Every structure is written in structure tokens, then in C-alpha cells.
Short mmCIF file of C-alpha atoms in Angstrom, two decimals:
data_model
loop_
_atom_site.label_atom_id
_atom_site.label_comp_id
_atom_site.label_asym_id
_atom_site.label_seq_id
_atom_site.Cartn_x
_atom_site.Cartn_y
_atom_site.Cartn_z
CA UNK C 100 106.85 35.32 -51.45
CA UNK C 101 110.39 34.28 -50.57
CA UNK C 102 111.73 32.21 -53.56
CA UNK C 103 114.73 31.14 -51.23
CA UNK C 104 115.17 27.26 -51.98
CA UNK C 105 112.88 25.11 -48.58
CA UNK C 106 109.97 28.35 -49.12
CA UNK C 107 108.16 26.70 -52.19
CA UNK C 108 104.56 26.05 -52.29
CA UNK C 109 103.91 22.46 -51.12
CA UNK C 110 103.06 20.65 -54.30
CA UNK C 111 105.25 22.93 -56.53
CA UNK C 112 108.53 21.78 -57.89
CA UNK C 113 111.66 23.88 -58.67
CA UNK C 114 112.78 24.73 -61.81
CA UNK C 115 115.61 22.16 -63.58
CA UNK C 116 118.24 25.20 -63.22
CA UNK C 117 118.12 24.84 -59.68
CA UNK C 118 118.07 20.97 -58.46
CA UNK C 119 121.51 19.90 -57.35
CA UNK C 120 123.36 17.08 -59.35
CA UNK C 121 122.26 18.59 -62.73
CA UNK C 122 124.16 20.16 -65.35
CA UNK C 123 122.73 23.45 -64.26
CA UNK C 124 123.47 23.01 -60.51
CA UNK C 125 127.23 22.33 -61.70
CA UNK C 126 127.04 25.82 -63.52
CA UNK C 127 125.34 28.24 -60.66
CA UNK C 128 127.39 30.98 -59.18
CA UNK C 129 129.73 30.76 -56.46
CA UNK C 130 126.99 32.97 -54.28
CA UNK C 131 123.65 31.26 -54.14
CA UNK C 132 120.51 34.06 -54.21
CA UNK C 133 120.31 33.38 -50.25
CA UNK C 134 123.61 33.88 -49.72
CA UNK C 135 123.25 36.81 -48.25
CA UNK C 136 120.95 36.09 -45.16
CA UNK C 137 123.20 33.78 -43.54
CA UNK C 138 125.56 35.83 -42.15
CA UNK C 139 123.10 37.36 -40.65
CA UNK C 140 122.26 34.24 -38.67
CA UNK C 141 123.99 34.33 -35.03
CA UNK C 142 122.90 30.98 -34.18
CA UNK C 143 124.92 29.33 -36.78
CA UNK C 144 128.29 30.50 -36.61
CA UNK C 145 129.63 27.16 -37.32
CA UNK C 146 128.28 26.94 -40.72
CA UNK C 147 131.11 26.24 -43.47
CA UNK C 148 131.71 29.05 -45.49
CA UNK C 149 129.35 30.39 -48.03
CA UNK C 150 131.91 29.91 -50.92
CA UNK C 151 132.85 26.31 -49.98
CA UNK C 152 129.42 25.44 -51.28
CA UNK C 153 129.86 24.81 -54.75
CA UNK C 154 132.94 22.29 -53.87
CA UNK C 155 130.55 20.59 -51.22
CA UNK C 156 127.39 20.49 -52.65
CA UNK C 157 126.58 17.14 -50.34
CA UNK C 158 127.00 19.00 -46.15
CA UNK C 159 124.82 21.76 -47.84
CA UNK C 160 122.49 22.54 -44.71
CA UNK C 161 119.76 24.26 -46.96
CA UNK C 162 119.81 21.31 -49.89
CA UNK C 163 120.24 17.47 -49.57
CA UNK C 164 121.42 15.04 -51.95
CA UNK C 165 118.30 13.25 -52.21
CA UNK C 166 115.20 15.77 -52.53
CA UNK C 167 111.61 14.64 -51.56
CA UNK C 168 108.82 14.22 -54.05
CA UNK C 169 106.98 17.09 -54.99
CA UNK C 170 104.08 18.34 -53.09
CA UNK C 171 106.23 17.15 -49.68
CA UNK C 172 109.02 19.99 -49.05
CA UNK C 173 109.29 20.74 -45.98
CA UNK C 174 109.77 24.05 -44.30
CA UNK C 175 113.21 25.86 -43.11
CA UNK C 176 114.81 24.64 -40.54
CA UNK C 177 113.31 21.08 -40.69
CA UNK C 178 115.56 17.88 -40.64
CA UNK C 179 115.62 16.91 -44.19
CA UNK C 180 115.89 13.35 -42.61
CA UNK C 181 112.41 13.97 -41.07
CA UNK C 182 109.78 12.55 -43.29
CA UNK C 183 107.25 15.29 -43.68
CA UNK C 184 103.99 13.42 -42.84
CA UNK C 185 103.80 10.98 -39.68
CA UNK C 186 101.76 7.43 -40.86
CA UNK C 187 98.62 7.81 -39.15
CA UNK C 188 97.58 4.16 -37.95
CA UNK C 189 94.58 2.47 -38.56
CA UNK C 190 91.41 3.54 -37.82
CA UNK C 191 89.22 2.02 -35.07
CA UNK C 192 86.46 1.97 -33.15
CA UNK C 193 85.31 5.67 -32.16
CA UNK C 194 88.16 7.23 -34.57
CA UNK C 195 88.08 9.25 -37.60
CA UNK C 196 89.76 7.48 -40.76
CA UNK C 197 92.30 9.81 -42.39
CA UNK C 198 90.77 11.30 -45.89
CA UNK C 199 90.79 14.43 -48.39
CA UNK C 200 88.60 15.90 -45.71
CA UNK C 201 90.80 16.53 -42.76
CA UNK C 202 90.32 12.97 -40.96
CA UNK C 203 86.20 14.08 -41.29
CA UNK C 204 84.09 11.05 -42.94
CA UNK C 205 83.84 11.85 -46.42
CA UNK C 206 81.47 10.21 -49.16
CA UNK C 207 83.70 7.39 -49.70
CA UNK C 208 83.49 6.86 -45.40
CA UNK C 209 80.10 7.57 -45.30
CA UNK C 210 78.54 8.14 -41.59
CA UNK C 211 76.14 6.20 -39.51
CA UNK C 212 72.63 6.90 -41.27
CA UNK C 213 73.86 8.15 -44.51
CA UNK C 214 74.64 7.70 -47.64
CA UNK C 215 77.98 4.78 -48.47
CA UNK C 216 77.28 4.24 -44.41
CA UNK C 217 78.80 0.67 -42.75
CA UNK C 218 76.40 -1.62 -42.08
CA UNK C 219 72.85 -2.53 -43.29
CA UNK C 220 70.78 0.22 -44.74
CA UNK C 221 67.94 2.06 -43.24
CA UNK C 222 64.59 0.38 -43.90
CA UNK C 223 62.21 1.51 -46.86
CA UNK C 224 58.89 3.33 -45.54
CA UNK C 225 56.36 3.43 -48.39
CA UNK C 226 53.80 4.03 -45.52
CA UNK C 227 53.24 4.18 -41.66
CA UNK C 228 56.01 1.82 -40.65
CA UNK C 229 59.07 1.24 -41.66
CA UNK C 230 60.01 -2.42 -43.29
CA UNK C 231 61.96 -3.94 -40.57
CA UNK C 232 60.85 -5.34 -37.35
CA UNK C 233 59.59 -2.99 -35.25
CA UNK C 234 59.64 -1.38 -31.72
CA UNK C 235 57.03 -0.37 -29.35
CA UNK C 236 56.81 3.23 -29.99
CA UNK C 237 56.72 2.76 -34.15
CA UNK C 238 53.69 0.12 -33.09
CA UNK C 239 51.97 2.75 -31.23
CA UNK C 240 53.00 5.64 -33.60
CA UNK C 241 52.04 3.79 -36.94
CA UNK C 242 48.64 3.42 -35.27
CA UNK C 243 48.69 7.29 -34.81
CA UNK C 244 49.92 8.18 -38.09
CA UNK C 245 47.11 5.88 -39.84
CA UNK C 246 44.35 7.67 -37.79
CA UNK C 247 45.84 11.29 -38.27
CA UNK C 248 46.63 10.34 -42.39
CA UNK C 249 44.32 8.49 -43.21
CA UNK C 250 41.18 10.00 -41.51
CA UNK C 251 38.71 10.59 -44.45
CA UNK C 252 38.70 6.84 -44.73
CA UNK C 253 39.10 5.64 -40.47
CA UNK C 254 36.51 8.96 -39.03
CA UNK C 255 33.57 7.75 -41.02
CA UNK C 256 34.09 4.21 -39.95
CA UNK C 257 34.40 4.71 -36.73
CA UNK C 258 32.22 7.68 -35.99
CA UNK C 259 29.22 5.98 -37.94
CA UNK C 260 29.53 2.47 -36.34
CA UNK C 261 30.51 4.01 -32.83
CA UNK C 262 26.75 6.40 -33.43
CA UNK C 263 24.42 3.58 -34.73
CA UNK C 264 25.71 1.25 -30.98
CA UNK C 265 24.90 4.28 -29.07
CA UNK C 266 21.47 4.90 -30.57
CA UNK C 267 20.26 1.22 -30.23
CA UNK C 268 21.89 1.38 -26.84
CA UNK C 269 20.24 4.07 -25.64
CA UNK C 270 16.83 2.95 -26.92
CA UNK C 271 17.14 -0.61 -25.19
CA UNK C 272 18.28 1.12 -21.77
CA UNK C 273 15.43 3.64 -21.84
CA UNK C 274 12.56 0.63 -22.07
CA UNK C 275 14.47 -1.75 -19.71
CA UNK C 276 15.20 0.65 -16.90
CA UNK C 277 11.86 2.91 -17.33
CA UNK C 278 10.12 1.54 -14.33
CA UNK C 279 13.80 0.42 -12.66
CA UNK C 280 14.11 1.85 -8.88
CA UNK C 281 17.21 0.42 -6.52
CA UNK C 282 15.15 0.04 -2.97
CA UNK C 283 17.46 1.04 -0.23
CA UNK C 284 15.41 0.44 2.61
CA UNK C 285 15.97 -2.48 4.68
CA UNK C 286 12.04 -4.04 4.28
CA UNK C 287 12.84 -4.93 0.39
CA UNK C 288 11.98 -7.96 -0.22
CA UNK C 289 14.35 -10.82 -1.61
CA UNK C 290 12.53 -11.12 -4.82
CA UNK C 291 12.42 -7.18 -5.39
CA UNK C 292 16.13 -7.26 -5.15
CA UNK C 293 16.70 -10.61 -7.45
CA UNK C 294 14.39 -8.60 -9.91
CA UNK C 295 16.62 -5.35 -9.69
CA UNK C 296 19.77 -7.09 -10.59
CA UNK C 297 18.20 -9.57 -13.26
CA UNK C 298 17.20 -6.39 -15.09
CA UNK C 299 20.38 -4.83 -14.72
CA UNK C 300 22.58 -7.95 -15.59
CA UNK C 301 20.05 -8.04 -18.96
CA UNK C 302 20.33 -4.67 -19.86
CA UNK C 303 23.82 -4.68 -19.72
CA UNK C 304 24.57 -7.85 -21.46
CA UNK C 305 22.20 -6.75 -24.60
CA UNK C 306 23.80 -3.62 -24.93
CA UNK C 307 27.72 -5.37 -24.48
CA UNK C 308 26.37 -7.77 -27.51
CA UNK C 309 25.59 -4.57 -29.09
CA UNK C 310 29.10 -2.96 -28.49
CA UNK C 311 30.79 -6.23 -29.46
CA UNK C 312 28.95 -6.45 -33.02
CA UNK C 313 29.40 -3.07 -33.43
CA UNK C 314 33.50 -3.50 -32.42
CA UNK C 315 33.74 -6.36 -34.97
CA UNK C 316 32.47 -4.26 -38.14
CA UNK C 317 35.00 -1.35 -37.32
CA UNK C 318 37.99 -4.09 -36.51
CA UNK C 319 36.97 -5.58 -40.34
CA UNK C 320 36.81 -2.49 -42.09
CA UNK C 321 39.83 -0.89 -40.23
CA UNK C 322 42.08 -3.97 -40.88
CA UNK C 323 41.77 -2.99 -44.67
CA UNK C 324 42.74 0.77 -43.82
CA UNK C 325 45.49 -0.56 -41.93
CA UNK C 326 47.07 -2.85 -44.61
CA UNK C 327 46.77 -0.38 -47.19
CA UNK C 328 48.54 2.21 -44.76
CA UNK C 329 51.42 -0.15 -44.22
CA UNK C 330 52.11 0.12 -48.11
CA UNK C 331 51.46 4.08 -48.32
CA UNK C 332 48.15 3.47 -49.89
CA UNK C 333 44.91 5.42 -49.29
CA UNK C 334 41.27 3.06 -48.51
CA UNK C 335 38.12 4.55 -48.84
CA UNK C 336 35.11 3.65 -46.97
CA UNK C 337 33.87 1.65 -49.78
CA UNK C 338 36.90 0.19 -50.76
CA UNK C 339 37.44 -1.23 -46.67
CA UNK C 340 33.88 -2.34 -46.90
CA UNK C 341 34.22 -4.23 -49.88
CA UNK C 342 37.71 -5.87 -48.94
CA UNK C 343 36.41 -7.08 -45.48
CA UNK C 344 32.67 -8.09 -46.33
CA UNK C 345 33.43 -11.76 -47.30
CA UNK C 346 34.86 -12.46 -44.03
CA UNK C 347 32.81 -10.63 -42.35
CA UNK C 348 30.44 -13.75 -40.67
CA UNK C 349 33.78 -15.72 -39.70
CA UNK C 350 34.89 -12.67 -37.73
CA UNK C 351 31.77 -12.82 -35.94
CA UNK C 352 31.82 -16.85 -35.62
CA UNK C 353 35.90 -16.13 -34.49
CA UNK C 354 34.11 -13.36 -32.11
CA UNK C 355 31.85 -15.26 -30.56
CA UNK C 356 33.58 -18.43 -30.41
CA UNK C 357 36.47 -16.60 -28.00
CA UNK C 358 33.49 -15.60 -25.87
CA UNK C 359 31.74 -18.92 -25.48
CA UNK C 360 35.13 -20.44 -24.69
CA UNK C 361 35.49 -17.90 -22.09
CA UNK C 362 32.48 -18.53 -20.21
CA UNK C 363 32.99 -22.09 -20.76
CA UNK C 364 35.76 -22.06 -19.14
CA UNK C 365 34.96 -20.24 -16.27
CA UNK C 366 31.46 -22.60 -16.02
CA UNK C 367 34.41 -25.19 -15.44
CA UNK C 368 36.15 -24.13 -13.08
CA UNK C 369 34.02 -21.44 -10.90
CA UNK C 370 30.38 -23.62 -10.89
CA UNK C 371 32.01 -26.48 -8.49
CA UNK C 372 32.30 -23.99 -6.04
CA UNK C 373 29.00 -22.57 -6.60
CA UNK C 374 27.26 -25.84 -6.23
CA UNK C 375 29.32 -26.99 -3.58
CA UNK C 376 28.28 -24.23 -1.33
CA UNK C 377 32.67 -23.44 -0.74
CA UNK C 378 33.49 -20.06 -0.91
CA UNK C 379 36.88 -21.47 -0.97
CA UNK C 380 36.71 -23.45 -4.06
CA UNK C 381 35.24 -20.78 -5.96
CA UNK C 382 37.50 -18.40 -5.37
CA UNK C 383 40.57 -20.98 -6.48
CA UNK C 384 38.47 -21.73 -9.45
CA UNK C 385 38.32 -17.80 -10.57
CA UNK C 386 42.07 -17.72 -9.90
CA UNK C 387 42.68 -20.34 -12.60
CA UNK C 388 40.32 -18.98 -14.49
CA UNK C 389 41.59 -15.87 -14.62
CA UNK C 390 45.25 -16.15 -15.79
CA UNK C 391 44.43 -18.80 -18.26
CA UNK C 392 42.06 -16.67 -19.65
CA UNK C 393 44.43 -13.81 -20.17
CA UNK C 394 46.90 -16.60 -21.32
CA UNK C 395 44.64 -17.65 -24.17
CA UNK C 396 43.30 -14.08 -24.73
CA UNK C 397 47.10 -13.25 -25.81
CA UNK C 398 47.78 -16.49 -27.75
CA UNK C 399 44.99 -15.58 -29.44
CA UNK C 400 45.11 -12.10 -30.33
CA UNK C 401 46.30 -11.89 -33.87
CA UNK C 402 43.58 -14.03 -34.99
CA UNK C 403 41.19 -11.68 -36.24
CA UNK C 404 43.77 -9.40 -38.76
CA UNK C 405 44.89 -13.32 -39.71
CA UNK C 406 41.21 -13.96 -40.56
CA UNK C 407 40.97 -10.53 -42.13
CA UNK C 408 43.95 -10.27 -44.67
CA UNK C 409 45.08 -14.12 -44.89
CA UNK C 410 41.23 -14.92 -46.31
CA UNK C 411 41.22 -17.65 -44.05
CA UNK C 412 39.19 -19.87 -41.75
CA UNK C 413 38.09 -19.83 -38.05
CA UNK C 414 40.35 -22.50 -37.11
CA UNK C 415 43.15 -21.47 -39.49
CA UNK C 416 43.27 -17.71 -38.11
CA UNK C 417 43.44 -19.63 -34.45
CA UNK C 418 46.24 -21.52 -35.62
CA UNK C 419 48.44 -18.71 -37.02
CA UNK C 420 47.96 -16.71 -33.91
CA UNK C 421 49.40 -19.71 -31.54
CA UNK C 422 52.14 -19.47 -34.25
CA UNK C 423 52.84 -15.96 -34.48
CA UNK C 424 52.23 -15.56 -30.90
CA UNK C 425 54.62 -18.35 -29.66
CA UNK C 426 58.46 -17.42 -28.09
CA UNK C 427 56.62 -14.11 -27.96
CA UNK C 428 53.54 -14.28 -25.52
CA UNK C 429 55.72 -11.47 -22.79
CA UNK C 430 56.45 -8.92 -25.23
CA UNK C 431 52.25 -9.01 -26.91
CA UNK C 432 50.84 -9.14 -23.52
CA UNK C 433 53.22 -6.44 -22.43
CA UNK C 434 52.00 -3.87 -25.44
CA UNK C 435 48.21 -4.93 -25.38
CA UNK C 436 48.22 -4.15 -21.76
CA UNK C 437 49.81 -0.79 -22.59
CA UNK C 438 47.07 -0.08 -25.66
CA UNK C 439 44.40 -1.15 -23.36
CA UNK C 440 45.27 1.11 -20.07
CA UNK C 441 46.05 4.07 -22.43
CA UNK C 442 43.04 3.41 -23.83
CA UNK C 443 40.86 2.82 -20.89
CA UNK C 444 42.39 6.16 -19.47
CA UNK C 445 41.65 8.26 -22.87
CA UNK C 446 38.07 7.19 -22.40
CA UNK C 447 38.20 8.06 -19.06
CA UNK C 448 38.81 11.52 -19.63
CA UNK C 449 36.07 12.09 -22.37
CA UNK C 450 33.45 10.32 -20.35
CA UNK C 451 33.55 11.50 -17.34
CA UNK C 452 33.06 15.08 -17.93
CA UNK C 453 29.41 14.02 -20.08
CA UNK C 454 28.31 11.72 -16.79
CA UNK C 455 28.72 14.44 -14.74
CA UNK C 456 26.94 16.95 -16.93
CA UNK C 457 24.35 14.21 -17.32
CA UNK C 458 24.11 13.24 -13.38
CA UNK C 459 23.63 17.16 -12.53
CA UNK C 460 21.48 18.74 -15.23
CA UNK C 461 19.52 15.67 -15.74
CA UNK C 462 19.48 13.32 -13.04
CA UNK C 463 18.61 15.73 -10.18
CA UNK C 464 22.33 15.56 -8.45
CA UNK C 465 24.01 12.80 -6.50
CA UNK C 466 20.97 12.50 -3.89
CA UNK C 467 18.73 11.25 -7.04
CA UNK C 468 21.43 8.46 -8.77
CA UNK C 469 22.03 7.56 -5.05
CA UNK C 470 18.30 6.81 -4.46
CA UNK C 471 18.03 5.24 -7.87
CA UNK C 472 15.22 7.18 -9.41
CA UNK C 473 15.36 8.82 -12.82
CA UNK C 474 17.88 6.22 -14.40
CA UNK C 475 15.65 6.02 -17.47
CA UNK C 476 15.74 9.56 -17.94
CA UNK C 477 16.36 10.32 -21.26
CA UNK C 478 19.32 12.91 -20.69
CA UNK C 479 20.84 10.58 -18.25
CA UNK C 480 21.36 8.42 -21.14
CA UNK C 481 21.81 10.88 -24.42
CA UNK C 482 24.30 12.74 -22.58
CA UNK C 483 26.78 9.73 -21.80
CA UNK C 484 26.16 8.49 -24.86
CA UNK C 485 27.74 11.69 -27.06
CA UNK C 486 30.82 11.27 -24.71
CA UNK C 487 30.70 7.33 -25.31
CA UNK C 488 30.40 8.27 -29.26
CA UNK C 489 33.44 10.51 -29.38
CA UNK C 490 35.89 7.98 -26.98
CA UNK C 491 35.24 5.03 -29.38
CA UNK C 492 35.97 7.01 -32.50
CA UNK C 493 39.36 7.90 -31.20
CA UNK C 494 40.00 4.68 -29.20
CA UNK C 495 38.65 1.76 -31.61
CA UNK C 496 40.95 2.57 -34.41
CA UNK C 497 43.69 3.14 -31.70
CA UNK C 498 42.94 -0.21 -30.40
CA UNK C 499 42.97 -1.97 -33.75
CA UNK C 500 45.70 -0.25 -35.37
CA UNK C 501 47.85 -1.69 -32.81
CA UNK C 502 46.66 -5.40 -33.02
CA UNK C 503 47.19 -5.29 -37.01
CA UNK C 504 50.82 -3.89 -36.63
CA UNK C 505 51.63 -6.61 -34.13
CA UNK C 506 50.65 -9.02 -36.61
CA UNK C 507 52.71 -7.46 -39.37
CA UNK C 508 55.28 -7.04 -37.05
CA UNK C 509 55.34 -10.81 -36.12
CA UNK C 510 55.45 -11.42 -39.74
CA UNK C 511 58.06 -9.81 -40.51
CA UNK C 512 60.03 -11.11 -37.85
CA UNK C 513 59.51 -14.64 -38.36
CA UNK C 514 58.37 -14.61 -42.23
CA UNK C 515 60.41 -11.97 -43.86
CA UNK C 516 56.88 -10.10 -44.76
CA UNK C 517 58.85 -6.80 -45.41
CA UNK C 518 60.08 -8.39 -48.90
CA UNK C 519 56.47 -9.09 -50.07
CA UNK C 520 54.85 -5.84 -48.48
CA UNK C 521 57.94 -3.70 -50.42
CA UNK C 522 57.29 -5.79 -53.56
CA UNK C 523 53.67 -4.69 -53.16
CA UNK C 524 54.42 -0.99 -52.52
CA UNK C 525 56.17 -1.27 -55.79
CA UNK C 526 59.76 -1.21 -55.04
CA UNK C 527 61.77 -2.97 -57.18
CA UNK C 528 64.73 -5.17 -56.22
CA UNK C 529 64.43 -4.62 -52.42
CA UNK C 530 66.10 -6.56 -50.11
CA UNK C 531 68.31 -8.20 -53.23
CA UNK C 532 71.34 -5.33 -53.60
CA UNK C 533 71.36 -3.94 -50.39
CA UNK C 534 68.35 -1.42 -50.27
#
């Protein structure tokens, strides 16, 4: 390495002998250790002479008077004027703040996600969701995750309840449409026909009772999976049962009560038409009846995981939904309409493969189900009803995943539920020192 004087390590510092203005600068020789490379310099013939240095220690070119700190010399040839690092200005918006590492954030800068970040931390996620409010695809992915986690405790539920609705179903549809034949010729009488449709309309209302009972079980049992899930905790069968058991009857009194205002409402406003004989009226009637349904349907769709984990009444869980719901009615409507079509198209695609196996082995091809014979046949209705079994075990806990974690969500956003759920999931001091 050169030693010349200008060549030093930055961050080293010269020996006392050789700073200028000391007792030992007064005593060096009359030829410096560079001395002799500058005559060897064409480009600066009009240097003073070498010699004249010691009586003009102040125009030296290669020292100043005034020598910077150490760990800031600068190199040869630089303008000892020239400070040797430029003030960088202030950081801002999309720029790097100067540090140890090379302008790169560093752990006192932090960067966006990480550790000593700006801004709020990320959200604590004991279980399916994070704490926070959340967005449509964590709605639609916590429901996922609970099913795919947690599916010693939601595959029983669901495959049981979903089996038991099928049998009955079955059962009741092969002693109500034994002796069932749709009459396409033209001679049927009026009465033949009112019977035809009277037994159809029955069978299909018994076994929708069915399917509704049978829904309200799995949405009480898999509200108690659901909660637990939220707070990274497992639920077994017995455990779910257990929890949602005493509420049980209201769910079915909330259940039914929805339905019998339903068709009260459309008695209201459809029958005047009907017994008027106007065509007209009835179909303005239905056209009320029909948004206001779906109007109320929203408002009150967080009413049954309000019965279900608030331990409340029929009236109270109505109440809390119009609450939670309110301000918000676009955004709910928006995602149960989204659960509900994915859903309807999931079934879809299990389904339909099982009728058709059903309508050709069994049901002697299109010609027969277009005649109407053989509708009682019993693997007409078995086969369906395996592809019916395995769509509601995958879509019912879907469904009510999704309705839960819109309530939670709604809680969180208006009641700061993420504080008591962390508190519950055992994590001390959350929300009250930044994490």
C-alpha cells in the first residue's frame, strides 16, 4: 500500500510525527518521502519547488492547514475544500432513508410487513382469520380452511345429518309418487291433473320441511365449529352438540318464524290478485314481494349465529341482525349472493352426473321420465340421493361458514370483537402496546 500522505485507509489516522503544525512536522526533512514522484508529474509544472515546502507549509498542495476528521480523508487529487460526503436530504415517499446498510432499510427502518415496520402491525391469527376486519376472499377462505382443518369435527356433522334427510326423503317420495303418472294426452280430465300437482306440491313441501330441519341442526352444530376455529381451537362432534343443544328449539322457532313471515307476506300482497281475477295485480304484488323479501332475507341473515353464540332470544337475535346488518345491507347481499351461486353451481356439478346415471340405468331413458312412468322407482330416487348426500356435505358447511364469519366480521367492525376473541385465544396484552 502507498503510505504517501492522502493514500490512508479511510478511518485511519496518521501518526503524530507526521501532522503539520506539530513539533514533529517543524522537525521533518527538507525532502518529504513523496518527494520524489512529483517531478515526475507533467501536468503540474507550476508547482513551487519541492524544497520551499518546509518554509510554506500552508500552499502545500498535498497537506492543508486544517485536516478532516478521521475516517473522512479524501483521495489524491481531491479539493481539500470539498467536503468528502454530499448531505443526502430527507427521505420521502418511495425513497430509501440513508443507513449502515447502503441506503437499504435496515432493522432500525424496518420494511412494510416486517419487523420495526411504519404503521400498524399485522393482525394476530390464532385461527382461520385474521383479527382485523376482513375482506371477501379471507370470508370465503376462512370458511375453506375450517372445512379442510377442522374436518374430523365438520365431515361427521354434515355427512350424518345430510344421510339421515336423504333416507327419510327418499322413503316419503317412494310412497307418495308410487302410483304417480303425468297424463299427457289431451282427454285428462281437470281433476286428474289438480290431483297430479296436489301430490307433487305435497311431496315436495314434506321433503323441503325435511331439508330445512335437517339444515338447522348442521347450521347449530357448525356455528360451534366455527367459533372455536376463529380462536385456533379444535370442536368435536360432541363438544358442537353440547354447545348448541340449548338453543337448539329457538333456532327452529327463528327458522320457522322467517318462513311464516315469508308466506305471509306474499299472502298479502299476491292473494288480491288471485281473488280479483287480475293477472295484472298479481304480478305487481309478486314484484313487491319479491325484493322486500330479499330485503328482509339480508337484514336478517346474521340472526341465527347471533342466536347461536350470543345465548339469546328469537327477538333479540332479530334485533342484532338489523343492527349488524345496517350501513351494510350492499356489501352482505353482495357476498351471500356470491356463497349461494357458487354454491348452487358446486351442487350442480355433483348432481347432475347421479340424475343422469339414475334417468338411464333406472328410469328407462328420456322417453320414460318424459311419459312420467317409473318416478317411484327406487333407483330413480337412491341414485340422486348419494349425489344429493355428497353436495350438502361440502356445500352446508360452505354455506354456514360464511354466514358466521360475516357476523364476526360485522363485529369486529363495529364492536372491536378482535380484542375479546384475542383475549380468548389467550394472547395477552393485545391491542394495548401495539401488537
Amino acid at each position: 500500500m502507498n503510505d504517501s500522505p492522502g493514500w490512508a485507509t479511510p478511518g485511519s489516522t496518521p501518526s503524530d510525527g507526521e501532522r503539520p503544525g506539530t513539533d514533529g512536522g517543524a522537525q521533518q526533512p527538507s525532502t518529504p518521502p513523496a518527494q520524489p514522484e512529483q517531478p515526475a508529474r507533467p501536468e503540474q509544472p507550476e508547482q513551487p519547488a519541492q524544497p520551499e515546502q518546509p518554509e510554506q507549509p500552508a500552499g502545500d498542495p498535498k497537506w492543508s492547514a486544517e485536516q478532516p476528521p478521521p475516517g473522512q480523508w479524501s483521495s489524491p487529487g481531491q479539493s481539500p475544500e470539498a467536503p468528502p460526503a454530499q448531505p443526502q436530504p430527507a427521505a420521502g415517499w418511495g425513497q430509501q432513508p440513508a443507513g449502515p446498510y447502503g441506503g437499504q432499510y435496515g432493522p432500525q427502518h424496518g420494511y412494510p410487513g416486517g419487523p420495526g415496520q411504519w404503521g400498524p402491525p399485522p393482525a394476530a391469527k390464532p385461527g382461520v382469520i385474521p383479527l382485523r376486519p376482513l375482506g371477501l376472499g379471507e370470508i370465503l377462505d376462512g370458511a375453506v380452511a375450517t372445512m379442510r382443518t377442522h374436518w374430523r369435527s365438520v365431515l361427521p356433522i354434515t355427512l350424518v345429518v345430510a344421510t339421515l334427510v336423504q333416507v327419510i326423503s327418499v322413503i316419503l317420495q317412494k310412497f307418495m309418487l308410487d302410483d304417480l303418472t303425468v297424463a299427457t294426452s289431451e282427454d285428462v280430465s281437470t281433476e286428474e291433473m289438480i290431483d297430479t300437482l296436489g301430490s307433487t306440491l305435497a311431496t315436495s313441501a314434506v321433503v323441503q320441511f325435511i331439508q330445512v330441519l335437517g339444515t338447522i341442526v348442521v347450521t347449530a352444530m357448525l356455528t360451534m365449529v366455527f367459533s372455536r376455529a376463529v380462536l385456533g381451537q379444535q370442536s368435536s362432534v360432541s363438544d358442537a352438540w353440547r354447545e348448541s343443544r340449548p338453543q337448539l328449539l329457538r333456532l327452529i322457532g327463528l327458522t320457522l318464524l322467517l318462513a311464516f313471515g315469508a308466506i305471509l307476506l306474499g299472502a298479502v300482497l299476491i292473494l288480491p290478485g288471485i281473488l280479483a281475477d287480475s293477472i295484472g295485480l298479481g304480478i305487481v304484488g309478486f314484484l313487491v314481494w319479491l325484493p322486500l323479501l330479499i330485503w328482509l332475507g339480508v337484514r336478517f341473515s346474521l340472526a341465527s349465529p347471533a342466536l347461536m353464540l350470543e345465548k339469546s332470544t328469537v327477538l333479540k337475535a332479530f334485533a342484532r341482525s338489523s343492527k349488524l346488518v345496517k350501513d351494510t345491507w350492499w356489501r352482505i347481499f353482495g357476498i351471500t349472493l356470491l356463497t349461494s351461486v357458487l354454491a348452487f353451481f358446486i351442487s350442480m356439478m355433483i348432481v347432475a352426473p347421479f340424475q343422469f346415471i339414475g334417468i338411464i340405468v333406472f328410469g328407462g331413458g328420456l322417453e320414460s321420465m318424459e311419459a312420467g312412468s317409473d318416478m317411484g322407482n327406487w333407483g330413480m330416487l337412491v341414485v340422486p340421493a348419494i349425489g344429493l348426500i355428497i353436495a350438502q356435505t361440502i356445500v352446508m358447511p360452505f354455506q354456514s361458514g360464511v354466514t358466521v364469519l360475516l357476523y364476526v366480521d360485522q363485529r369486529i367492525r363495529r364492536e372491536g370483537l378482535d380484542l375479546e376473541l384475542a383475549r380468548a385465544a389467550g394472547l395477552e396484552n393485545y391491542g394495548t402496546t401495539g401488537g
